[in-house]
C-alpha positions in Angstrom: 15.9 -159.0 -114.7 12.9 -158.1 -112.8 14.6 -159.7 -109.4 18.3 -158.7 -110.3 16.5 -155.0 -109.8 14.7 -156.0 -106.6 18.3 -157.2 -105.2 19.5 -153.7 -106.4 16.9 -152.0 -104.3 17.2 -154.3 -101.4 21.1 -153.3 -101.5 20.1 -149.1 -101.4 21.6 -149.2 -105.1 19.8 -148.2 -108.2 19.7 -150.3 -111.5 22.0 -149.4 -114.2 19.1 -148.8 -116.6 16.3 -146.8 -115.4 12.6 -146.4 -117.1 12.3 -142.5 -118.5 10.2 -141.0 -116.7 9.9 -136.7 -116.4 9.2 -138.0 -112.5 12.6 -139.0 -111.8 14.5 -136.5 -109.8 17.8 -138.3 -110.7 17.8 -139.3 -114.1 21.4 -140.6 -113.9 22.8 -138.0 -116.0 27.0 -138.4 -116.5 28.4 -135.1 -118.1 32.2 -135.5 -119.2 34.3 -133.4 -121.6 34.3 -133.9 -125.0 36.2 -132.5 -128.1 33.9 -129.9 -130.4 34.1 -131.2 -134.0 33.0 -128.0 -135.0 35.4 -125.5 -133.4 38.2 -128.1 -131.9 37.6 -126.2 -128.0 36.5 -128.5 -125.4 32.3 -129.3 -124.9 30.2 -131.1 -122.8 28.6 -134.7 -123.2 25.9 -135.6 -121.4 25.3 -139.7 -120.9 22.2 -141.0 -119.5 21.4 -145.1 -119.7 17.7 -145.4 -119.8 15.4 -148.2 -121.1 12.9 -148.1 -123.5 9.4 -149.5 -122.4 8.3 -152.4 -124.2 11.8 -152.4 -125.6 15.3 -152.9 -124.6 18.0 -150.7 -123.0 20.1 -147.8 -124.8 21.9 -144.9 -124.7 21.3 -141.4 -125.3 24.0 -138.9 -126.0 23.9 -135.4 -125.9 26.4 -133.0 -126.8 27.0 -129.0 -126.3 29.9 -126.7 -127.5 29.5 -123.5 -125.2 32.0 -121.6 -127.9 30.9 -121.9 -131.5 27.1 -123.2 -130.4 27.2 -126.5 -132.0 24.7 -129.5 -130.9 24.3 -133.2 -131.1 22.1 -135.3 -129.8 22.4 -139.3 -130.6 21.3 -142.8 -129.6 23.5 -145.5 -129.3 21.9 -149.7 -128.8 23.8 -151.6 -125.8 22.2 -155.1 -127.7 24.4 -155.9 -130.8 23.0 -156.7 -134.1 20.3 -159.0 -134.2 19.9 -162.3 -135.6 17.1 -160.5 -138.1 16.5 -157.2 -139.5 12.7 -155.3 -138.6 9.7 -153.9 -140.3 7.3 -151.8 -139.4 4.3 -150.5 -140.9 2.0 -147.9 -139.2 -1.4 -146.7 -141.1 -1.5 -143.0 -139.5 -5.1 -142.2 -139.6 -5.4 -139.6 -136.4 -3.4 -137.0 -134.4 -2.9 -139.7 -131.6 -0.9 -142.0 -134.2 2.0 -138.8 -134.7 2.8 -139.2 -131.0 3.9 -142.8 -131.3 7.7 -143.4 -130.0 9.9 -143.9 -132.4 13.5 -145.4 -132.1 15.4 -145.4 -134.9 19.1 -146.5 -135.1 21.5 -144.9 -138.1 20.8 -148.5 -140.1 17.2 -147.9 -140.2 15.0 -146.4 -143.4 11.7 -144.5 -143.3 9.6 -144.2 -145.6 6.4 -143.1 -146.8 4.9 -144.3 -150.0 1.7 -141.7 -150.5 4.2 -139.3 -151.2 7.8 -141.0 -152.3 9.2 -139.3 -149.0 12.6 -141.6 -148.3 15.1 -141.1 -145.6 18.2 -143.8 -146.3 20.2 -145.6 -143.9 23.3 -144.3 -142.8 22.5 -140.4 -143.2 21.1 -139.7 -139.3 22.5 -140.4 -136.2 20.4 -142.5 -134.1 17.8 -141.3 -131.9 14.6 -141.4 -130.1 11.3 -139.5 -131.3 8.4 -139.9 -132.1 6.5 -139.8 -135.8 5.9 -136.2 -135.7 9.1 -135.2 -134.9 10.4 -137.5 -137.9 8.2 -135.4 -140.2 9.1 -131.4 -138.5 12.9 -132.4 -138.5 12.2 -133.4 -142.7 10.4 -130.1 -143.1 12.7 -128.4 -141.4 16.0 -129.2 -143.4 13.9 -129.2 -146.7 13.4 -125.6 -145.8 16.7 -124.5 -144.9 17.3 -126.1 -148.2 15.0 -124.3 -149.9 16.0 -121.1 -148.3 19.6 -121.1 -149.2 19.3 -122.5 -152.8 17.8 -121.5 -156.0 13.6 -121.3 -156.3 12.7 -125.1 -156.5 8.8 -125.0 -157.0 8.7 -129.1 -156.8 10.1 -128.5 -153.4 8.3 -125.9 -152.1 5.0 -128.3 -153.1 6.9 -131.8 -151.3 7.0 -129.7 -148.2 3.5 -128.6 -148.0 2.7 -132.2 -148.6 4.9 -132.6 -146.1 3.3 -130.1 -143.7 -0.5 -131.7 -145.2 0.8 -135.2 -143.5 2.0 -133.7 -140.0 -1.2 -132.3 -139.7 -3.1 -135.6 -140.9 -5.8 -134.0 -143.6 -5.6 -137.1 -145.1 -4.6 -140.6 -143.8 -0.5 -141.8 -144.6 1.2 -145.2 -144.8 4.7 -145.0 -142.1 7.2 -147.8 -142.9 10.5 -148.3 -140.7 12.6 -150.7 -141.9 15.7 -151.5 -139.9 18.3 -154.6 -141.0 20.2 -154.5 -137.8 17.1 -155.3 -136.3 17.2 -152.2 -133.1 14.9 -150.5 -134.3 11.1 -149.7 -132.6 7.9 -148.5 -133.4 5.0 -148.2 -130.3 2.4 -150.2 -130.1 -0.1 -148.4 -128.6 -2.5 -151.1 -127.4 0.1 -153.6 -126.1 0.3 -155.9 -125.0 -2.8 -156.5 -127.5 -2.1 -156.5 -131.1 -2.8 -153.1 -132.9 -5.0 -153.6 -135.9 -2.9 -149.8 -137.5 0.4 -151.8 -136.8 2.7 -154.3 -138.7 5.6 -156.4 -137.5 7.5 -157.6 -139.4 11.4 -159.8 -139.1 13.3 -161.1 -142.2 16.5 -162.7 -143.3 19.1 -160.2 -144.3 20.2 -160.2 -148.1 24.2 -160.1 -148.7 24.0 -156.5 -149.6 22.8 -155.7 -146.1 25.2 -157.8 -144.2 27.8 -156.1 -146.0 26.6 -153.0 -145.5 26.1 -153.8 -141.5 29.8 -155.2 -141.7 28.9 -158.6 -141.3 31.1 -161.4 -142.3 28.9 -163.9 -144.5 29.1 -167.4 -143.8 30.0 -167.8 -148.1 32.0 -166.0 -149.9 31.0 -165.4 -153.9 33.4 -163.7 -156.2 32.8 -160.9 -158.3 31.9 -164.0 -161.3 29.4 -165.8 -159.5 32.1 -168.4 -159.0 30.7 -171.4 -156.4 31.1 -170.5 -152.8 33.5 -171.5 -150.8 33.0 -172.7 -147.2 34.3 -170.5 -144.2 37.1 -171.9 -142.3 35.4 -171.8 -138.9 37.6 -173.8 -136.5 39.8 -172.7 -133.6 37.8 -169.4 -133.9 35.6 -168.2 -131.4 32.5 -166.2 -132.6 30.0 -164.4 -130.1 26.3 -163.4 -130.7 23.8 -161.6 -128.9 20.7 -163.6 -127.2 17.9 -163.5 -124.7 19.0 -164.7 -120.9 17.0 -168.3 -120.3 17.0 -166.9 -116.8 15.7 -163.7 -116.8 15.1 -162.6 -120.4 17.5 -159.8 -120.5 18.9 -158.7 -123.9 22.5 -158.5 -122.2 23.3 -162.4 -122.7 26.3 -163.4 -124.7 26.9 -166.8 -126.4 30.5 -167.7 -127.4 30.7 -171.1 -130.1 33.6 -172.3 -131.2 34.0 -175.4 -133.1 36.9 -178.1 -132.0 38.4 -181.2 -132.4 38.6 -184.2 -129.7 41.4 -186.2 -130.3 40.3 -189.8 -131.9 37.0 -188.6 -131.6 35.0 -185.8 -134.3 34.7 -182.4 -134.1 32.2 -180.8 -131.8 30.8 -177.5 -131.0 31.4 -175.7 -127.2 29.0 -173.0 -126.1 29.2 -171.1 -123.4 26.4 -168.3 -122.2 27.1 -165.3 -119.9 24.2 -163.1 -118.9 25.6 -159.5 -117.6 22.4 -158.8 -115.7 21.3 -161.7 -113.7 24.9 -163.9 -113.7 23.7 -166.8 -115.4 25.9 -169.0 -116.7 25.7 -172.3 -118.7 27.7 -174.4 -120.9 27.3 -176.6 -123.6 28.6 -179.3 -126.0 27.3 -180.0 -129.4 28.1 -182.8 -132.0 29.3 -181.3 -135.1 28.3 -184.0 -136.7 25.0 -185.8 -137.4 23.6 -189.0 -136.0 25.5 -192.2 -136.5 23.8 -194.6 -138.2 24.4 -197.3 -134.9 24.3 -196.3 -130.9 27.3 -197.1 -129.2 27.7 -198.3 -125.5 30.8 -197.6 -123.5 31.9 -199.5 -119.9 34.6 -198.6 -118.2 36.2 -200.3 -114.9 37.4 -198.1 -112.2 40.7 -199.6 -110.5 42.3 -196.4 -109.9 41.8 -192.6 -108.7 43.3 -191.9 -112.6 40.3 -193.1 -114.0 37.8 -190.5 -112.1 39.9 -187.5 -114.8 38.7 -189.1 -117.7 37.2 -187.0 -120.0 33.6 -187.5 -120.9 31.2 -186.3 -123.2 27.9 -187.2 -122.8 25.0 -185.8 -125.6 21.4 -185.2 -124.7 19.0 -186.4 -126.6 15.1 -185.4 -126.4 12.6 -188.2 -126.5 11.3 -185.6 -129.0 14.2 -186.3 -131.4 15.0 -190.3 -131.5 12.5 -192.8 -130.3 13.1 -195.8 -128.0 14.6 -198.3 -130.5 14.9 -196.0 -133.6 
């Protein structure tokens, strides 16, 4: 990545993702027209690609409706879903911790035990923030709850807990959890380890694929009937992975599984990074080892013979011995 941007610069251009930075002079900012949701008159969106220290490239999304004075502001991940969800788990003992960056996509939970505060998935927009502004923007539409509604006594108390917490009188547990796996907590002392900071990836349960649209490998009926396998060949499938080159998160692998006539089924991969141009490609045996090697010698007599096909399979000296 780091010499993809140096070939940029050499060229007078500037990278697609920029660091933020309140130096920049030329943040990159596209502004198009956009339909009001609110009032159905035209408004304005305004675009910028930026990338998150520590972190990976997003976008952020800001939208204004000049008539009826509605706002939006949202964060949108270039990366797809990743292979595992996240989890963090910040101990906020000091003013310092409340300024930590927070990214948080729409999948992601927060949560904070002291005080059974709970914000699901699926009921914000992404965005980027920090821990503070997690807590004002809860105290702020608890109020405006409270202010429109009937006297609520438990609620009025919640938000001077609330308000208690944002002001850190006494020290508070911070949990993110994230399935889709985009989201981010800082770390203030990286690239060190910070002793107030867990980190945390896990396997997804079915409910959360499901609820990230994910197609699971098995399907189980509704009477915990066996599963039955997923009929996987002739499609292609494409996930998300991290460039062998240069590390960036805009790599794609496609896999598809296939058949070679008189021969067994194998597995083609093929991986495209969209920052640096690498490219690679790939065969796999879909099969596992057979129980005897096998030797094969061909002899050449014509220019026919050079279009054979040939698959050849690497082996590690890690993996089979000499003479196992």
């Amino acid at each position: 990545m780091s010499e993809n941007i140096q070939n940029e610069s050499e060229k007078g251009e500037e990278p697609l993702f920029k660091d933020i930075s309140g130096d920049d002079i030329n943040p990159g900012i596209t502004e198009i027209d956009s339909l009001c949701l609110n009032c159905r008159k035209d408004g304005k969106t305004n675009l910028m690609l930026t990338k998150i220290p520590f972190y990976k490239e997003v976008v952020l999304m800001s939208f204004n409706c000049e008539h009826c004075g509605w706002q939006n502001n949202e964060l949108q991940h270039v990366a797809d879903i990743q292979e595992r969800g996240i989890s963090y788990s910040l101990k906020v003992s000091s003013p310092e911790d409340l300024n930590r960056q927070v990214v948080k996509s729409e999948w992601a939970s927060v949560s904070i035990p002291e005080v059974d505060f709970e914000i699901p998935p699926k009921t914000q927009e992404g965005s980027v923030t920090t821990i503070e502004g997690v807590l004002s923007r809860a105290i702020t539409g608890l109020s405006l709850r409270l202010q429109s509604g009937p006297v609520d006594e438990r609620l009025a108390n919640f938000i001077v807990k609330l308000q208690e917490l944002k002001e850190v009188e006494i020290p508070f547990t911070f949990v993110l959890d994230d399935p889709s796996g985009n989201s981010f907590l800082q770390n203030l002392m990286v690239p060190a380890k910070d002793p107030k900071l867990e980190e945390s990836r896990y396997i997804r349960t079915i409910e959360q694929d499901r609820m990230l649209g994910i197609q699971a490998a098995t399907k189980v009926d509704d009477n915990d009937a066996p599963a039955e396998d997923l009929d996987v060949a002739g499609e292609v499938y494409s996930f998300a992975t991290a460039c062998p080159s240069c590390g960036s998160q805009q790599c794609t692998t496609d896999m598809k599984l296939t058949h070679i006539p008189h021969f067994k089924d194998v597995v083609i991969m093929a991986t495209t990074c969209l920052a640096c141009g690498h490219r690679t490609n790939e065969v796999k045996s879909g099969g596992g080892i057979e129980p005897q090697g096998i030797r094969i010698e061909l002899h050449m007599t014509s220019s026919r013979d050079l279009t054979r096909d040939l698959l050849k399979k690497k082996v590690s000296n890690a993996g089979i011995e000499p003479g196992s």
